[in-house]
Short mmCIF file of C-alpha atoms in Angstrom, two decimals:
data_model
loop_
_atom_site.label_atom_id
_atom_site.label_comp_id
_atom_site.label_asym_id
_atom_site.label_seq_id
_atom_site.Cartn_x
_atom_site.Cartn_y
_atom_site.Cartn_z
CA UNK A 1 144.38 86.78 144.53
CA UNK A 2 144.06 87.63 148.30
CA UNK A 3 146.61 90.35 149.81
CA UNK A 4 147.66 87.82 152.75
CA UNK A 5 151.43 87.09 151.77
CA UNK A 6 152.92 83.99 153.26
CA UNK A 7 156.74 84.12 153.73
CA UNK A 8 158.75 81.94 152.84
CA UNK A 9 156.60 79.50 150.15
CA UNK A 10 159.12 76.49 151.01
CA UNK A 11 161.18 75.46 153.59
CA UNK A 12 163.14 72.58 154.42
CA UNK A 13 163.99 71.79 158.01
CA UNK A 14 165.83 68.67 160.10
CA UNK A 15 163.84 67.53 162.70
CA UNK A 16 164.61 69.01 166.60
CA UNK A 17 165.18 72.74 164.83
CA UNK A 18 162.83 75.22 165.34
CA UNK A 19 161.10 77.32 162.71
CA UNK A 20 159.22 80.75 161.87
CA UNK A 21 156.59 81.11 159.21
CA UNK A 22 155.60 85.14 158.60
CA UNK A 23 152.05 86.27 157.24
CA UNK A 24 151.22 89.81 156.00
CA UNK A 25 147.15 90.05 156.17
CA UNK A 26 145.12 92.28 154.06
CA UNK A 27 145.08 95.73 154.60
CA UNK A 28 142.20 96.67 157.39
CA UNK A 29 142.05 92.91 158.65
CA UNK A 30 142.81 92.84 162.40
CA UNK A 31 141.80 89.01 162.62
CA UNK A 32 144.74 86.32 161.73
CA UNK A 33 144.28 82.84 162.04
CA UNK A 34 147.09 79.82 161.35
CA UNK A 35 146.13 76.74 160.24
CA UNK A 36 148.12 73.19 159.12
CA UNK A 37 147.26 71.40 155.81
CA UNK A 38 148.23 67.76 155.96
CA UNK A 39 148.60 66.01 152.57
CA UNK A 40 145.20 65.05 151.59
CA UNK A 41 144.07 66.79 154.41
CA UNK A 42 141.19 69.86 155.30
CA UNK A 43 143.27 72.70 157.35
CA UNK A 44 143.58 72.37 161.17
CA UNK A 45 143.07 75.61 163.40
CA UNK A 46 146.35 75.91 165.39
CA UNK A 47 145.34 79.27 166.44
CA UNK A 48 143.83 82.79 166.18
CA UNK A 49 145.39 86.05 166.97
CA UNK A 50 142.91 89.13 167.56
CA UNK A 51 144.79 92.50 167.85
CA UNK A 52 147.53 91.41 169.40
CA UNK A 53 146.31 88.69 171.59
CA UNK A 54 145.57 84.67 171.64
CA UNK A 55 142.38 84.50 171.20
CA UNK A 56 141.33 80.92 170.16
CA UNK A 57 143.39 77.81 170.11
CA UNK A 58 142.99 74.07 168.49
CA UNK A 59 144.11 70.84 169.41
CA UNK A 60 148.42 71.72 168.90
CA UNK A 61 151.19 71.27 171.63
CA UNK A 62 152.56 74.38 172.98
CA UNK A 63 155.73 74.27 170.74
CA UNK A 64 153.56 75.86 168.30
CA UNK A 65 153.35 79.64 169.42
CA UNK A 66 152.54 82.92 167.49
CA UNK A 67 152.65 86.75 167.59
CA UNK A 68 150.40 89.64 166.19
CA UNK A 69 152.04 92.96 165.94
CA UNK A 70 150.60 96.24 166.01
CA UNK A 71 150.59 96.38 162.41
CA UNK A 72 148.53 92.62 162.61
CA UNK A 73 151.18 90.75 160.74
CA UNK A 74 151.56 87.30 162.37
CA UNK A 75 154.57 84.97 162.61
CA UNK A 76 154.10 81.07 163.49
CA UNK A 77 156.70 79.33 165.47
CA UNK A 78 157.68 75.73 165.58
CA UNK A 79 159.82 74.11 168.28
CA UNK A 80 161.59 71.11 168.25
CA UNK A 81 160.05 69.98 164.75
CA UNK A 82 158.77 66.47 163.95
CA UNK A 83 158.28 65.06 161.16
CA UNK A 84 154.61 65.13 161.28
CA UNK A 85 154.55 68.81 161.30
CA UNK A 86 155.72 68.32 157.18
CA UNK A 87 152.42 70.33 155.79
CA UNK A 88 151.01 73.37 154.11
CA UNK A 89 150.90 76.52 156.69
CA UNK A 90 148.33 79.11 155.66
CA UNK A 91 147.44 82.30 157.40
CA UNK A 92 144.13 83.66 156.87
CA UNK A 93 143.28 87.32 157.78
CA UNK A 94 139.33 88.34 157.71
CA UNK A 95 137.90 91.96 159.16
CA UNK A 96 135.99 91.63 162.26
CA UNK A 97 135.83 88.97 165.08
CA UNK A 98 133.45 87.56 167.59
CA UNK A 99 130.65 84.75 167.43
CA UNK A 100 128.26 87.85 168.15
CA UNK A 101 129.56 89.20 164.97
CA UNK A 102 129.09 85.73 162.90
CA UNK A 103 132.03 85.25 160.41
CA UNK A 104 132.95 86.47 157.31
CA UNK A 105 134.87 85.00 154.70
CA UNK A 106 138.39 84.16 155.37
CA UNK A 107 141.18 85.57 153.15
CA UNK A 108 144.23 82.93 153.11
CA UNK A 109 147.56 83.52 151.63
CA UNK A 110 149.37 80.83 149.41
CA UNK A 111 150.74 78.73 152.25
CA UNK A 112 154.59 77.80 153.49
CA UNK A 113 155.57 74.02 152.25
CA UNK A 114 157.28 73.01 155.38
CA UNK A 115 159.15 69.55 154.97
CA UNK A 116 160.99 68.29 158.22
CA UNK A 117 163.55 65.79 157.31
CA UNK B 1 139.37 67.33 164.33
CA UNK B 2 137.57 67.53 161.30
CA UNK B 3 133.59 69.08 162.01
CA UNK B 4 132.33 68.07 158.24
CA UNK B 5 132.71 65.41 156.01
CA UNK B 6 132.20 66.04 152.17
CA UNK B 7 131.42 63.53 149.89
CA UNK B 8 132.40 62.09 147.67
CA UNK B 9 135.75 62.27 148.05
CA UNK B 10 136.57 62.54 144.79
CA UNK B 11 134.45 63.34 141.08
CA UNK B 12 135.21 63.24 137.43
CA UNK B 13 132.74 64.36 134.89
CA UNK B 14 133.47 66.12 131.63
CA UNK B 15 132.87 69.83 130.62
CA UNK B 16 129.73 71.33 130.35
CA UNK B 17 128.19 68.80 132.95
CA UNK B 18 126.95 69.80 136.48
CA UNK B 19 128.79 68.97 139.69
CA UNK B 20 127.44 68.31 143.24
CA UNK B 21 129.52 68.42 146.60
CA UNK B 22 127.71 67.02 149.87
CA UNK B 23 128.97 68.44 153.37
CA UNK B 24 127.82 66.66 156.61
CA UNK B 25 128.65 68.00 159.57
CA UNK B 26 128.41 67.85 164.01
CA UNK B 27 127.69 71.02 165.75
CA UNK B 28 125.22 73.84 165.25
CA UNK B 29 126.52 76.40 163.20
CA UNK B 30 126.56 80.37 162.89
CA UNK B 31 127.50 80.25 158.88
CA UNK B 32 129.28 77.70 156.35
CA UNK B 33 131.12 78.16 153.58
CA UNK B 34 133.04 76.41 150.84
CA UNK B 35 136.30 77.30 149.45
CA UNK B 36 138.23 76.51 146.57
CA UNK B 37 142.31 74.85 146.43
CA UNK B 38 144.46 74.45 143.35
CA UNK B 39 147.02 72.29 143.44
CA UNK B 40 148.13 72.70 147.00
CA UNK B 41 148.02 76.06 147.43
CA UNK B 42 146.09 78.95 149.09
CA UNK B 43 142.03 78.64 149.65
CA UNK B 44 139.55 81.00 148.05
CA UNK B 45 136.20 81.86 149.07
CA UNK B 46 133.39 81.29 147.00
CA UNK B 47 130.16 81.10 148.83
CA UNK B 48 128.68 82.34 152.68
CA UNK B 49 125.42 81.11 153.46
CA UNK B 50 124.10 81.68 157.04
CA UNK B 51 122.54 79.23 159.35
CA UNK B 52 118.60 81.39 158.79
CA UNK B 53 119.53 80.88 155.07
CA UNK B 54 118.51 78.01 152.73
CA UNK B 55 119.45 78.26 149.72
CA UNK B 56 122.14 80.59 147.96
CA UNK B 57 123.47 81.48 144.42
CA UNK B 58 126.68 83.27 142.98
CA UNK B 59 127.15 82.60 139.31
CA UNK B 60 127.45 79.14 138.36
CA UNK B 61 127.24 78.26 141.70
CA UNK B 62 124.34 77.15 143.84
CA UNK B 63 124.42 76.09 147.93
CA UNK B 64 121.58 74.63 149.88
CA UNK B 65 121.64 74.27 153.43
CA UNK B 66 119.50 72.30 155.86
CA UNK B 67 120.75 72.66 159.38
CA UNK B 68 117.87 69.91 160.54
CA UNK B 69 119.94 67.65 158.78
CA UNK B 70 123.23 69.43 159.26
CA UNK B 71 123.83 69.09 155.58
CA UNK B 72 125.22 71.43 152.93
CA UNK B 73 125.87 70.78 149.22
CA UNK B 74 127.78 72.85 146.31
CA UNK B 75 126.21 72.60 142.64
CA UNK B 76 128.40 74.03 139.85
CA UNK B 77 126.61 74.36 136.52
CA UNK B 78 127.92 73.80 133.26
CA UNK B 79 131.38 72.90 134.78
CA UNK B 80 134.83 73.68 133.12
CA UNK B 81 138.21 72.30 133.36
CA UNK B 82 139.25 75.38 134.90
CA UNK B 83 136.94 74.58 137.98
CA UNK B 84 138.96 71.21 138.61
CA UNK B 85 140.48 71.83 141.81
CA UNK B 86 139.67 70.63 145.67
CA UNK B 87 136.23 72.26 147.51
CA UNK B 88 136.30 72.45 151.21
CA UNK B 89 133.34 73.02 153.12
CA UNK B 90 133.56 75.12 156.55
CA UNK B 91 131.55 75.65 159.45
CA UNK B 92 131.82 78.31 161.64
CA UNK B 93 130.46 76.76 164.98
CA UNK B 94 128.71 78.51 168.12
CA UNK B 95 131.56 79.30 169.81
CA UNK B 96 133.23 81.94 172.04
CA UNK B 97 135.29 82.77 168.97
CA UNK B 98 134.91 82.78 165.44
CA UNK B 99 136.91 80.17 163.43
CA UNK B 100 136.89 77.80 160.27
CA UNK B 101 136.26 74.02 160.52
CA UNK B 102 136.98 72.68 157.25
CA UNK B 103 136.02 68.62 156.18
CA UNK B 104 138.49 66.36 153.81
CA UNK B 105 137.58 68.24 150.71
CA UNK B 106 136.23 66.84 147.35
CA UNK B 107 138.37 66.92 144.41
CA UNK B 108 136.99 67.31 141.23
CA UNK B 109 138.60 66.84 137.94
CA UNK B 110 136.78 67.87 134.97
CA UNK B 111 138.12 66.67 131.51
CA UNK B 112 137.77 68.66 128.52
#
């Protein structure tokens, strides 16, 4: 088991309200990175936080935002939710960042459920 | 989008037999990886092998990787029922940052 905690594990919403998905990464890891899990589905990058800052972003409307705080927990937030945003939501944390770097494994948490109704 | 494609997309054998995951995928690569998923849940890393690398073991695990073919594939020896689960494969492209690009997955059920 990783030390990335996902908050909460399930969560029902009604489509139109707007949601907030936390992630704790391991201790040291300054790198956080959100991705979507559709049923039957490989993740999707949404985005990728690097102290503090946007630092990489996939193919998601802008109603799906995110913060880094100084302690590099992340939240994930969800406007105006569809139902096609019902999937898995895992964080990942990992230590370093930069292609110069190359990457190292990723550490994900156990995901958020998120049905939209 | 999805950068790899494993295959199959699903395999059954029975315990004690060997188990082989194929990963195609698009762009040039720094690394790939392949990751584990029970049931839905969170993923778990089980092998890195660089793009200057070829061939890698850990355990009962063995990866091979030939970037002139952009290929990868995942052989588990002597498989349990424990190992039935979904395996992702992930590239981590030549990019200005560094970030996962996982395929479909292959889910493999192995019966006792």
């Amino acid at each position: 088991e990783t030390g990335v905690t996902q908050s909460p594990t399930h969560l029902i919403k009604t489509r139109g309200q707007q949601v907030t998905l936390r992630c704790s990464s391991q201790s040291g890891h300054n790198t956080v990175s959100w991705y979507q899990q559709a049923l039957g589905q490989g993740p999707q990058f949404i985005f990728q936080y690097y102290r503090e800052e946007e630092n990489g972003r996939g193919n998601f409307p802008p109603r799906f935002s995110g913060l880094q705080f100084p302690n590099y927990s992340s939240e994930l937030n969800v406007n105006a939710l569809e139902l096609d945003d019902s999937a898995l939501y895992l964080c990942a944390s990992s230590p370093g960042q930069g292609a110069s770097m190359g990457t190292t494994e990723a550490f994900f948490g156990q995901g958020t459920r998120l049905t939209v109704v | 989008s999805q950068q790899g494609e494993e295959d199959p997309q699903a395999l059954s054998i029975q315990e004690g037999e060997n188990a082989t995951m194929n990963c195609s995928y698009k762009t040039s690569i720094n690394n790939l990886q392949w990751y584990r998923q029970n049931s839905g849940r969170g993923l778990v890393h089980l092998i890195l092998i660089r793009s200057n690398e070829r061939e890698k073991h850990s355990g009962r695990l063995r990866v091979t990787l030939d970037t002139s073919k952009k290929s990868s594939s995942l052989l588990i020896t002597a498989s349990r029922a424990a190992d039935t689960a979904s395996y992702f494969c992930a590239t981590d492209a030549r990019s200005g940052y560094s970030t996962l690009t996982f395929g479909k997955g292959t889910m493999l059920l192995v019966s006792p």
